[in-house]
mmCIF file of C-alpha atoms and ligand atoms in Angstrom:
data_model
loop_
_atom_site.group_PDB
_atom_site.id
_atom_site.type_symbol
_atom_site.label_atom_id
_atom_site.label_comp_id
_atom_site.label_asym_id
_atom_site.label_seq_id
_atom_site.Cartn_x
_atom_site.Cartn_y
_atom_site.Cartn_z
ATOM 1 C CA UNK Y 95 7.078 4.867 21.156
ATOM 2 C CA UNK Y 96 7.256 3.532 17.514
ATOM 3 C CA UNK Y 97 4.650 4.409 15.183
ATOM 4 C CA UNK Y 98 2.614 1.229 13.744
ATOM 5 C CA UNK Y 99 0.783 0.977 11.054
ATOM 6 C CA UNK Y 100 -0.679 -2.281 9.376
ATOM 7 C CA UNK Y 101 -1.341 -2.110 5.802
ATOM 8 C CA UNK Y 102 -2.766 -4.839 3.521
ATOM 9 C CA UNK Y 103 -1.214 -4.607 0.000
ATOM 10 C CA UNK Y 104 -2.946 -7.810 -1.572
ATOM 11 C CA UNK Y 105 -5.566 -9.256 0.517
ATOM 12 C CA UNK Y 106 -7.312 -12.302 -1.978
ATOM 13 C CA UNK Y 107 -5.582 -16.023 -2.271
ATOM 14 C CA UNK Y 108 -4.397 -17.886 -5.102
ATOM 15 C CA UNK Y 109 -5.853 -15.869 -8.076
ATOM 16 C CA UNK Y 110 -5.820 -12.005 -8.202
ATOM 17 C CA UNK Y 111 -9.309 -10.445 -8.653
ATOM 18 C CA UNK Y 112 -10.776 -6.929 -9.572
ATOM 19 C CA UNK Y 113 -10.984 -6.321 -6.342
ATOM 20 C CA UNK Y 114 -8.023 -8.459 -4.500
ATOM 21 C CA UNK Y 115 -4.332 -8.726 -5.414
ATOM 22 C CA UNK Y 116 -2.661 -11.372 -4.017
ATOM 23 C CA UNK Y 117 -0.882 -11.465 -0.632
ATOM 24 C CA UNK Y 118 1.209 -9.314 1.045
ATOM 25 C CA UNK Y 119 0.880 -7.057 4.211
ATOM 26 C CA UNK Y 120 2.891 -4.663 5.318
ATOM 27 C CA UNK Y 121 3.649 -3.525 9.233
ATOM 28 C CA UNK Y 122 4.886 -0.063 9.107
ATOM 29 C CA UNK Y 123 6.730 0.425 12.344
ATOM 30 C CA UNK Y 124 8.929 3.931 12.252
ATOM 31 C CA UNK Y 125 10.807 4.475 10.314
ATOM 32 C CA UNK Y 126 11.375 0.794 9.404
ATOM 33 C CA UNK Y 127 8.535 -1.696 7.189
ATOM 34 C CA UNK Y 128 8.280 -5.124 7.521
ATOM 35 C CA UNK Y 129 6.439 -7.214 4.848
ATOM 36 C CA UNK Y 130 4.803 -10.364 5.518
ATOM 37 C CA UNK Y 131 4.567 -12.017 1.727
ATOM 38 C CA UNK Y 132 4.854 -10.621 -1.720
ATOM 39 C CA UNK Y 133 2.460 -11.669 -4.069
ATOM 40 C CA UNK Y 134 2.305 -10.790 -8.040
ATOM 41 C CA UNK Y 135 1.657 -7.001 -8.132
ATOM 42 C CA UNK Y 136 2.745 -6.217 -5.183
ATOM 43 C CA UNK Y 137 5.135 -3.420 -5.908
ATOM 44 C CA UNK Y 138 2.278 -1.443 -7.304
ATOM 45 C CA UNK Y 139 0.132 -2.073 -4.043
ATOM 46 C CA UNK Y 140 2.820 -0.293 -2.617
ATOM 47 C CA UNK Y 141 2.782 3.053 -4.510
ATOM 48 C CA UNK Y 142 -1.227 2.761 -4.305
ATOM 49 C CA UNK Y 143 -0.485 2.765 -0.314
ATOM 50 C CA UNK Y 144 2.768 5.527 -1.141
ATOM 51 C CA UNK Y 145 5.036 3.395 0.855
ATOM 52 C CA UNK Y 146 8.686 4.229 -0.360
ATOM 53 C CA UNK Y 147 11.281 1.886 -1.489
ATOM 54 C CA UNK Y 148 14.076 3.252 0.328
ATOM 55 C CA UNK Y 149 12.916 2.106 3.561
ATOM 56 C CA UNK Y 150 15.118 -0.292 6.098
ATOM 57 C CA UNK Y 151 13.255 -3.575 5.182
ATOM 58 C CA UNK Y 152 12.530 -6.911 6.294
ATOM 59 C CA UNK Y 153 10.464 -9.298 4.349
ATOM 60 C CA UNK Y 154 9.437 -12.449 5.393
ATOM 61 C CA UNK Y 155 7.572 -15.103 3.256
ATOM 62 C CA UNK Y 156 5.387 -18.090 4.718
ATOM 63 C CA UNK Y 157 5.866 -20.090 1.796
ATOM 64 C CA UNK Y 158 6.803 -21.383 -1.872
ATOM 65 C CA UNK Y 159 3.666 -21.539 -3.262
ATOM 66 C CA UNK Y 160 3.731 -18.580 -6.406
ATOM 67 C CA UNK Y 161 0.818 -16.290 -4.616
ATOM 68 C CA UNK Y 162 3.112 -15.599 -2.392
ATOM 69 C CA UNK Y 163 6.499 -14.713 -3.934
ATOM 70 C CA UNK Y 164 6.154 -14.024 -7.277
ATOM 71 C CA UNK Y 165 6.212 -10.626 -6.700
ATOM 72 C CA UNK Y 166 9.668 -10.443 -4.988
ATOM 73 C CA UNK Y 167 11.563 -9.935 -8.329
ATOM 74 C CA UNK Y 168 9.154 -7.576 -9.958
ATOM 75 C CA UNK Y 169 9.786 -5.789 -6.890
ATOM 76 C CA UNK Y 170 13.519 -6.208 -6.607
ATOM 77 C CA UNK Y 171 13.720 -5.399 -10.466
ATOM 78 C CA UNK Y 172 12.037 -1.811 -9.867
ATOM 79 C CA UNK Y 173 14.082 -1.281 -6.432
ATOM 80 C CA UNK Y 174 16.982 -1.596 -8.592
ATOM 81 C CA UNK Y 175 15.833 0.725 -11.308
ATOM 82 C CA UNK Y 176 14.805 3.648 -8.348
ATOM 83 C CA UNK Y 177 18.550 2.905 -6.966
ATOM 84 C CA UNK Y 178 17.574 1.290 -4.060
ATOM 85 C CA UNK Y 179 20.478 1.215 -1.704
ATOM 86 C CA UNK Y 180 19.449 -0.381 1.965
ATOM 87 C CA UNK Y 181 19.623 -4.013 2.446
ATOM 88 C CA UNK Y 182 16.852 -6.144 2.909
ATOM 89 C CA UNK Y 183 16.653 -8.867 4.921
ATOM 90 C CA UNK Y 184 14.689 -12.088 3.452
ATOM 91 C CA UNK Y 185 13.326 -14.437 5.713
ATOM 92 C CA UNK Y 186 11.170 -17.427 3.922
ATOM 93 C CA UNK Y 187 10.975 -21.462 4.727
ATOM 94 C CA UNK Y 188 13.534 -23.931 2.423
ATOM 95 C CA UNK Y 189 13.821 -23.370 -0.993
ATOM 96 C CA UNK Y 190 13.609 -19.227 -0.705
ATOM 97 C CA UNK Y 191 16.953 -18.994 -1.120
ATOM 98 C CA UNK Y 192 17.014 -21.348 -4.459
ATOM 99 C CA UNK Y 193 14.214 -19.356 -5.835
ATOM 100 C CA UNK Y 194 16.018 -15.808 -5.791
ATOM 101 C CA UNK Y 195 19.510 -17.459 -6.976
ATOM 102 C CA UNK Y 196 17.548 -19.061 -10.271
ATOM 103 C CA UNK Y 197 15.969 -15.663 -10.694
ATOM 104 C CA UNK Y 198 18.872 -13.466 -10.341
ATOM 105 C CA UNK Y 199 21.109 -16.376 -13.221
ATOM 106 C CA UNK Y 200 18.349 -16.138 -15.584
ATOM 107 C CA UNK Y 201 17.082 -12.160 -15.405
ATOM 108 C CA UNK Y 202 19.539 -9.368 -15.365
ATOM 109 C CA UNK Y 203 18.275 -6.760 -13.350
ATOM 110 C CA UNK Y 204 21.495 -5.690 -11.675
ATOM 111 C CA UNK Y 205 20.174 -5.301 -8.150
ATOM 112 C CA UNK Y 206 21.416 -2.355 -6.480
ATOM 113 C CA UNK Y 207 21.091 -3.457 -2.718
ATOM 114 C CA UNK Y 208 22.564 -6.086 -0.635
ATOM 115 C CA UNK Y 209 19.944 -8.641 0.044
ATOM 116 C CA UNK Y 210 20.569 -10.923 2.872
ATOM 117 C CA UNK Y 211 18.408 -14.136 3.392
ATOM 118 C CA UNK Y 212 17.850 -16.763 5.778
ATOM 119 C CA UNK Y 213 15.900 -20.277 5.179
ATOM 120 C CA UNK Y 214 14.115 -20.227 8.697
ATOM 121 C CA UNK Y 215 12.025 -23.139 10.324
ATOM 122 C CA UNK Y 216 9.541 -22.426 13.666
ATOM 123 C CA UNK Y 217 10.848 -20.728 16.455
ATOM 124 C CA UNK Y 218 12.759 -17.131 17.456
ATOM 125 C CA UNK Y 219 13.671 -15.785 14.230
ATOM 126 C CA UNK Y 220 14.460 -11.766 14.879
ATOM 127 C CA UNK Y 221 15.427 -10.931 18.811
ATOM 128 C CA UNK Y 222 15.582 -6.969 17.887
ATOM 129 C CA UNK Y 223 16.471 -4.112 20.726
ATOM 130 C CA UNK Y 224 12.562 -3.624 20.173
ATOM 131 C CA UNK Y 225 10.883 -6.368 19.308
ATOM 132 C CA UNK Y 226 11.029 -10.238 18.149
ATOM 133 C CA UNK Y 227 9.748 -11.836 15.580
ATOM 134 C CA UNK Y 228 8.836 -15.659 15.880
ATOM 135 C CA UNK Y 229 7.942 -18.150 13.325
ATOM 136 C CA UNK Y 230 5.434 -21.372 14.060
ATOM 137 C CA UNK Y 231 4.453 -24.174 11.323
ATOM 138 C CA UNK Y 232 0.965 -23.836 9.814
ATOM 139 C CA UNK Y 233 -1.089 -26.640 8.067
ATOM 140 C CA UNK Y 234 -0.725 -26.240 4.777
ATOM 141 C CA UNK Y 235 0.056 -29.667 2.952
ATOM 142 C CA UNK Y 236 3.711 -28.284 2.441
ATOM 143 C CA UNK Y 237 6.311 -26.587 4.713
ATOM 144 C CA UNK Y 238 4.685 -23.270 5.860
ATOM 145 C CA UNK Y 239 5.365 -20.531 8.652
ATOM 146 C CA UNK Y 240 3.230 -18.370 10.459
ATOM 147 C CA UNK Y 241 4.703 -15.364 11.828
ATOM 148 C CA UNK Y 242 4.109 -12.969 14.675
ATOM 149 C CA UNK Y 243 5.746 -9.333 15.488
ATOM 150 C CA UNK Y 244 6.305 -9.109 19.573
ATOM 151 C CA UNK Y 245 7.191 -5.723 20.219
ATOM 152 C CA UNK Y 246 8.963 -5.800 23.917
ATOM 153 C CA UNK Y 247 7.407 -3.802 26.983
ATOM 154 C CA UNK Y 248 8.269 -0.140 26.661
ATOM 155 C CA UNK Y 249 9.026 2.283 28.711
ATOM 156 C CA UNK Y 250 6.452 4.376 30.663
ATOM 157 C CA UNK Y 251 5.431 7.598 29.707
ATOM 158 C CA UNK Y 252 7.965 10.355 31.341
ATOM 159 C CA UNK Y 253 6.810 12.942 33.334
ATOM 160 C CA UNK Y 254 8.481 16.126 32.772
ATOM 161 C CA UNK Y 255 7.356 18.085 35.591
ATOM 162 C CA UNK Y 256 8.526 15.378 38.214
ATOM 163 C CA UNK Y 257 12.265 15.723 36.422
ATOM 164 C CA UNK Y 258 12.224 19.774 36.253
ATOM 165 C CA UNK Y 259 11.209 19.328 40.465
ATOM 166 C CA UNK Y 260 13.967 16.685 40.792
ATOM 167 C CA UNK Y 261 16.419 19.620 39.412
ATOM 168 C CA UNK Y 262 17.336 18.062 36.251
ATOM 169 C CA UNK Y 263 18.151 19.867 33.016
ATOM 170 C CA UNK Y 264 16.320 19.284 29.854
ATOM 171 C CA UNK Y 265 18.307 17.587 27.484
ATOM 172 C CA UNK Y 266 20.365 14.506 27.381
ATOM 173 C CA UNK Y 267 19.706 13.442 30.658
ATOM 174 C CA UNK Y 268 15.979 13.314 30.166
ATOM 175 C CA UNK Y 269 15.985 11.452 26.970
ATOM 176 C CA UNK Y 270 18.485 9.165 29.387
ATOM 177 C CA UNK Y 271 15.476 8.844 31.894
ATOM 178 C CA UNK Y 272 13.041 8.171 28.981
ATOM 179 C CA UNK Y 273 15.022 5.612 27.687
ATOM 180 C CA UNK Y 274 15.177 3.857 30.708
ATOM 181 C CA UNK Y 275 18.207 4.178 31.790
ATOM 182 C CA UNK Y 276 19.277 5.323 35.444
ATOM 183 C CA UNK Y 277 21.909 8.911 35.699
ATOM 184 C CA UNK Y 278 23.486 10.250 38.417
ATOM 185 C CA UNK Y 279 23.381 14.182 38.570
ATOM 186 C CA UNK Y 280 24.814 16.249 41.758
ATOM 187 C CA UNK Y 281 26.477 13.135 43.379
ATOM 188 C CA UNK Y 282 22.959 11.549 43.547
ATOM 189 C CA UNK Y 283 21.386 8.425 41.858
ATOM 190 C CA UNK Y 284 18.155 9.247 39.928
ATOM 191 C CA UNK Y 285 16.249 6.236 38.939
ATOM 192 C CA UNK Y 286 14.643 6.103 35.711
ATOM 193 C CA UNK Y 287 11.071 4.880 37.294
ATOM 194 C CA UNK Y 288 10.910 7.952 39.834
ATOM 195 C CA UNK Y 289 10.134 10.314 36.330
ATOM 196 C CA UNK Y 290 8.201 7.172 34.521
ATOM 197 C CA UNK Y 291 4.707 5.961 34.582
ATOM 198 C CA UNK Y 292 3.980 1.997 34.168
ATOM 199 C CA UNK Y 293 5.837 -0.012 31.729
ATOM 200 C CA UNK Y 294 3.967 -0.075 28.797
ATOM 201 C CA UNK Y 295 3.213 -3.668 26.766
ATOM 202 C CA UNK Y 296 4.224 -4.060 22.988
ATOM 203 C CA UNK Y 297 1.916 -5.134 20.325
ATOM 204 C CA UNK Y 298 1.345 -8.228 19.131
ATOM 205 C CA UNK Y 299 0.676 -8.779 15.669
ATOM 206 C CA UNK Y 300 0.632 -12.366 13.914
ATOM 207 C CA UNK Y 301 0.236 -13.118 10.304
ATOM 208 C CA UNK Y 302 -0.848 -16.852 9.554
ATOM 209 C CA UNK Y 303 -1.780 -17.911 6.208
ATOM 210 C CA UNK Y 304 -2.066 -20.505 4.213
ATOM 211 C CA UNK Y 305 -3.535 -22.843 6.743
ATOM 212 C CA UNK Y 306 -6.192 -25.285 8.632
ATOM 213 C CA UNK Y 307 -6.940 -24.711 11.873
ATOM 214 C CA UNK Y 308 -4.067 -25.990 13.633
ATOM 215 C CA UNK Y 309 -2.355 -25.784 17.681
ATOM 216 C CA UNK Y 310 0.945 -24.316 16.568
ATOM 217 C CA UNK Y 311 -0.724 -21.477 15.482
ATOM 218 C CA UNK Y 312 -3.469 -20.756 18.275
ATOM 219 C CA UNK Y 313 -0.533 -20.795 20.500
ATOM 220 C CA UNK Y 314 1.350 -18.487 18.417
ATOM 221 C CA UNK Y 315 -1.732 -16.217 18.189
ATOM 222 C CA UNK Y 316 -1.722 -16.569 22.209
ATOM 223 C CA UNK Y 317 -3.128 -12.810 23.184
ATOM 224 C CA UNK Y 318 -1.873 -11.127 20.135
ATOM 225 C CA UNK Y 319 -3.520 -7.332 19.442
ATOM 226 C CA UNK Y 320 -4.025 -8.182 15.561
ATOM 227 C CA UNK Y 321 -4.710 -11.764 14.276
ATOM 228 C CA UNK Y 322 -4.524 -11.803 10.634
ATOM 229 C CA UNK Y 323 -5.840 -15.304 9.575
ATOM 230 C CA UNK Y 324 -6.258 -17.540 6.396
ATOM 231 C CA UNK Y 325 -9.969 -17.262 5.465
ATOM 232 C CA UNK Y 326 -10.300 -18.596 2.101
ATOM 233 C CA UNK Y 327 -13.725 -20.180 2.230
ATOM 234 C CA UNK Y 328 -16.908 -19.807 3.830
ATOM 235 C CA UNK Y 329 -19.045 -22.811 5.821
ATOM 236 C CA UNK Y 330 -20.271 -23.440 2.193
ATOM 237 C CA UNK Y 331 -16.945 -24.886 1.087
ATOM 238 C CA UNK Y 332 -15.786 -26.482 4.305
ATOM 239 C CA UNK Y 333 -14.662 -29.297 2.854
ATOM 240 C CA UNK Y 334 -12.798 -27.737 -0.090
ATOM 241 C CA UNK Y 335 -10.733 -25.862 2.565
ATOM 242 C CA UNK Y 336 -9.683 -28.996 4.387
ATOM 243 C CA UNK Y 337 -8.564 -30.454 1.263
ATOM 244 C CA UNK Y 338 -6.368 -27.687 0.459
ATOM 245 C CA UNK Y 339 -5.047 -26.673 3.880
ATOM 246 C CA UNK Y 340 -6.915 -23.625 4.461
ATOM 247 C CA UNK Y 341 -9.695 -22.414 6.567
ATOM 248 C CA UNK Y 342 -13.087 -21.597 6.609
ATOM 249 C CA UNK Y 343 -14.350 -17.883 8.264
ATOM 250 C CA UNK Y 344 -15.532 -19.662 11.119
ATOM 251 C CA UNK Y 345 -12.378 -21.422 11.639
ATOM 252 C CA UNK Y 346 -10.201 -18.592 11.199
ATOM 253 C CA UNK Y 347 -12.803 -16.958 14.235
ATOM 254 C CA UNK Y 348 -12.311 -20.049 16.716
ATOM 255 C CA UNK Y 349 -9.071 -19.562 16.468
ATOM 256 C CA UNK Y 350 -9.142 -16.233 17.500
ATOM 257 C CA UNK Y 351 -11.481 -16.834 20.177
ATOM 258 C CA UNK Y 352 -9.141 -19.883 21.345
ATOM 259 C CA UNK Y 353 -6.101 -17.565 21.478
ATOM 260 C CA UNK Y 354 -8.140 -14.886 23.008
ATOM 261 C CA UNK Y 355 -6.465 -12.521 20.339
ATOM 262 C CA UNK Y 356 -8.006 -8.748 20.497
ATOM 263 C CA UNK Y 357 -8.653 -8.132 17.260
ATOM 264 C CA UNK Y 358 -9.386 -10.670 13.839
ATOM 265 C CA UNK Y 359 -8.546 -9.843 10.585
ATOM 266 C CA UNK Y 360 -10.234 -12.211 7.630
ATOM 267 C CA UNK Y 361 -7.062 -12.575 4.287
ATOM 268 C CA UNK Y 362 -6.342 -14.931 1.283
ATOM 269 C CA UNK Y 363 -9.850 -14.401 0.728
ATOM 270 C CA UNK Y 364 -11.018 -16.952 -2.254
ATOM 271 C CA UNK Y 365 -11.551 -15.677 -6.174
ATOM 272 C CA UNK Y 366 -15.146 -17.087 -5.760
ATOM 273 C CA UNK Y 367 -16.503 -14.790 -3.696
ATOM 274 C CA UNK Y 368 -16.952 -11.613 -5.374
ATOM 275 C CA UNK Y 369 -18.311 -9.956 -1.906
ATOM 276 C CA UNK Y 370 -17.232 -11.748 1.129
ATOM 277 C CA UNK Y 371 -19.968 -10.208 3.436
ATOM 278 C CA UNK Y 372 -21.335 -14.123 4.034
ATOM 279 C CA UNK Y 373 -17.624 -14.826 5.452
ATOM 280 C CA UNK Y 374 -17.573 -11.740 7.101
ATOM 281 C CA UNK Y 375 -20.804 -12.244 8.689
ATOM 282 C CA UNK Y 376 -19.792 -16.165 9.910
ATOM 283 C CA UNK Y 377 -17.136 -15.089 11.539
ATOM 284 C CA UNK Y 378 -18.532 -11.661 13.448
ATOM 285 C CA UNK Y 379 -21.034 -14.273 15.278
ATOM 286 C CA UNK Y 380 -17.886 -16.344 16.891
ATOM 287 C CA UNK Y 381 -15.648 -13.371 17.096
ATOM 288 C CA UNK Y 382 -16.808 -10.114 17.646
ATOM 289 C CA UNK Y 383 -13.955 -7.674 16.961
ATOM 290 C CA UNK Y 384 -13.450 -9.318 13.339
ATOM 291 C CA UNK Y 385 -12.676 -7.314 10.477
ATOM 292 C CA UNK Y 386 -12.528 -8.562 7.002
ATOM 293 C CA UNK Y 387 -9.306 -7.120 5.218
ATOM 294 C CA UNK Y 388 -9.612 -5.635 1.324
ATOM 295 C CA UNK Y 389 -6.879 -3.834 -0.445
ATOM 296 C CA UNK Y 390 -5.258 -0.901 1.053
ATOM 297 C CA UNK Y 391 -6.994 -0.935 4.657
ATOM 298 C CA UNK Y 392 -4.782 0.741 6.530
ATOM 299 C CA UNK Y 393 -5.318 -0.214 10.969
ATOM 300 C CA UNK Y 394 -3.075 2.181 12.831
ATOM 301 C CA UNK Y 395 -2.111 1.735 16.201
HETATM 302 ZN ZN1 LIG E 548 -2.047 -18.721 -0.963
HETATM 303 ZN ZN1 LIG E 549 -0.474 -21.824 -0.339
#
């Protein structure tokens, strides 16, 4: 079972603060990251968290609006200079792939890596051996995605006693059985499930932000372990946040509560509160497992 690890780089929204960078999250899953935005700064959010630079990589951006990409070539520019040598992958809505070509004709950094990206609208994205990634439209006054991470079922947990009793040899065969996968030893058929417990279910993670309330994204959210969720404003600014297509904490909680998603995590948090207990606390009465994200919280699952 992969390792996973969610880690929030830049957790405030439209203007960094003392306390908040702007967005980006990372989901650490084995040996492999995957970054959902990449606000200004955040290349030194990641040697805060000591997340290498070297990893395999996927990156994908919910949309054009400069909180959330300007820090892609900042952070290109000092993968380059550390000899970066994987390719990413770059997933974003129209117009991502205009933004890195008018970067890369202006600034010479003399990237070092292949980068590969794809202008993506709502729907399956990523269908992985492991997991899938899909994309939904958010409610933001201009084209923006909401993602979520849908690790598949995996396998049950093996039982090594049961395969030493069924006379079979430690060693490829079991990590056969582990995998899965049916063998045949002595002229007889050994099933996988006869040395496996219950299939396990994947995690769900889903990262939507910058947005109102909206359908497409409660049924994106649908049961997910982690919902991380706009939350610029508090009831105080309600109105502010439906003029800019965002949400409110208490918003960001019924949506949670609609999608009956485990957990709630409270991002894009507003310059204007300097301590977002009051959001905190608006949304904890709607939602109980709510946390509200600052920089470098680390959940691990
Ligand atoms: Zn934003
Ligand atoms: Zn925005």
């Amino acid at each position: 079972m992969e390792f996973l690890e969610i880690i929030f780089l830049g957790t405030g929204g439209s203007l960094p603060t003392k306390r908040r960078n702007l967005p980006s999250v990372v989901v650490k899953r084995g040996a492999e990251l995957i970054m959902f935005d990449c606000g200004e700064g955040t290349q030194k959010q990641l040697i805060y968290a000591k997340i290498g630079i070297n990893k395999k990589m996927k990156i994908l951006i919910t949309h054009m609006h400069g909180d959330h990409v300007l820090g892609l070539p900042g952070l290109f520019q000092s993968m380059s200079l550390l000899g970066r040598d994987k390719k990413i992958e770059l997933y974003g809505p129209k117009g991502i792939i205009g933004f890195i070509e008018s970067i890369e004709r202006t600034v010479k950094y003399g990237r070092t890596f292949e980068l590969e990206i794809f202008e993506v609208g709502d729907g399956e994205i990523i269908n992985d051996r492991e997991y899938k990634i899909i994309s939904a439209n958010a409610d933001h006054g201009i084209l923006c995605l909401a993602y979520s991470i849908e690790e598949k079922d995996k396998p049950g947990r093996f039982n090594p006693i049961k395969a030493k009793d069924l006379g079979i040899p430690k060693g490829p065969l079991w990590k056969k059985l582990q995998l899965g996968n049916n063998i045949k030893i002595k002229g007889n058929i050994i099933k996988s499930n006869e040395v496996l417990g219950p299939k396990r279910p994947g995690f769900k993670i889903v990262y939507a932000t910058d947005t109102k309330p909206c359908e497409s994204v409660t049924s994106l959210a649908k049961n997910a372990d982690v919902l991380i969720h706009d939350s610029t404003f508090g009831e105080d600014r309600k109105e502010k946040a439906d003029e800019y297509g965002h949400s409110t904490a208490n918003q960001a909680a019924n949506v949670a509560k609609k999608s009956n998603a485990k957990k709630l995590v409270l991002i894009h948090i507003s310059a204007i509160y300097e301590d977002a207990e009051d959001l905190f606390n608006q949304a904890l009465k709607i939602h109980k497992r709510t946390l509200l994200a600052y920089d470098l919280m680390r959940i691990k699952v």
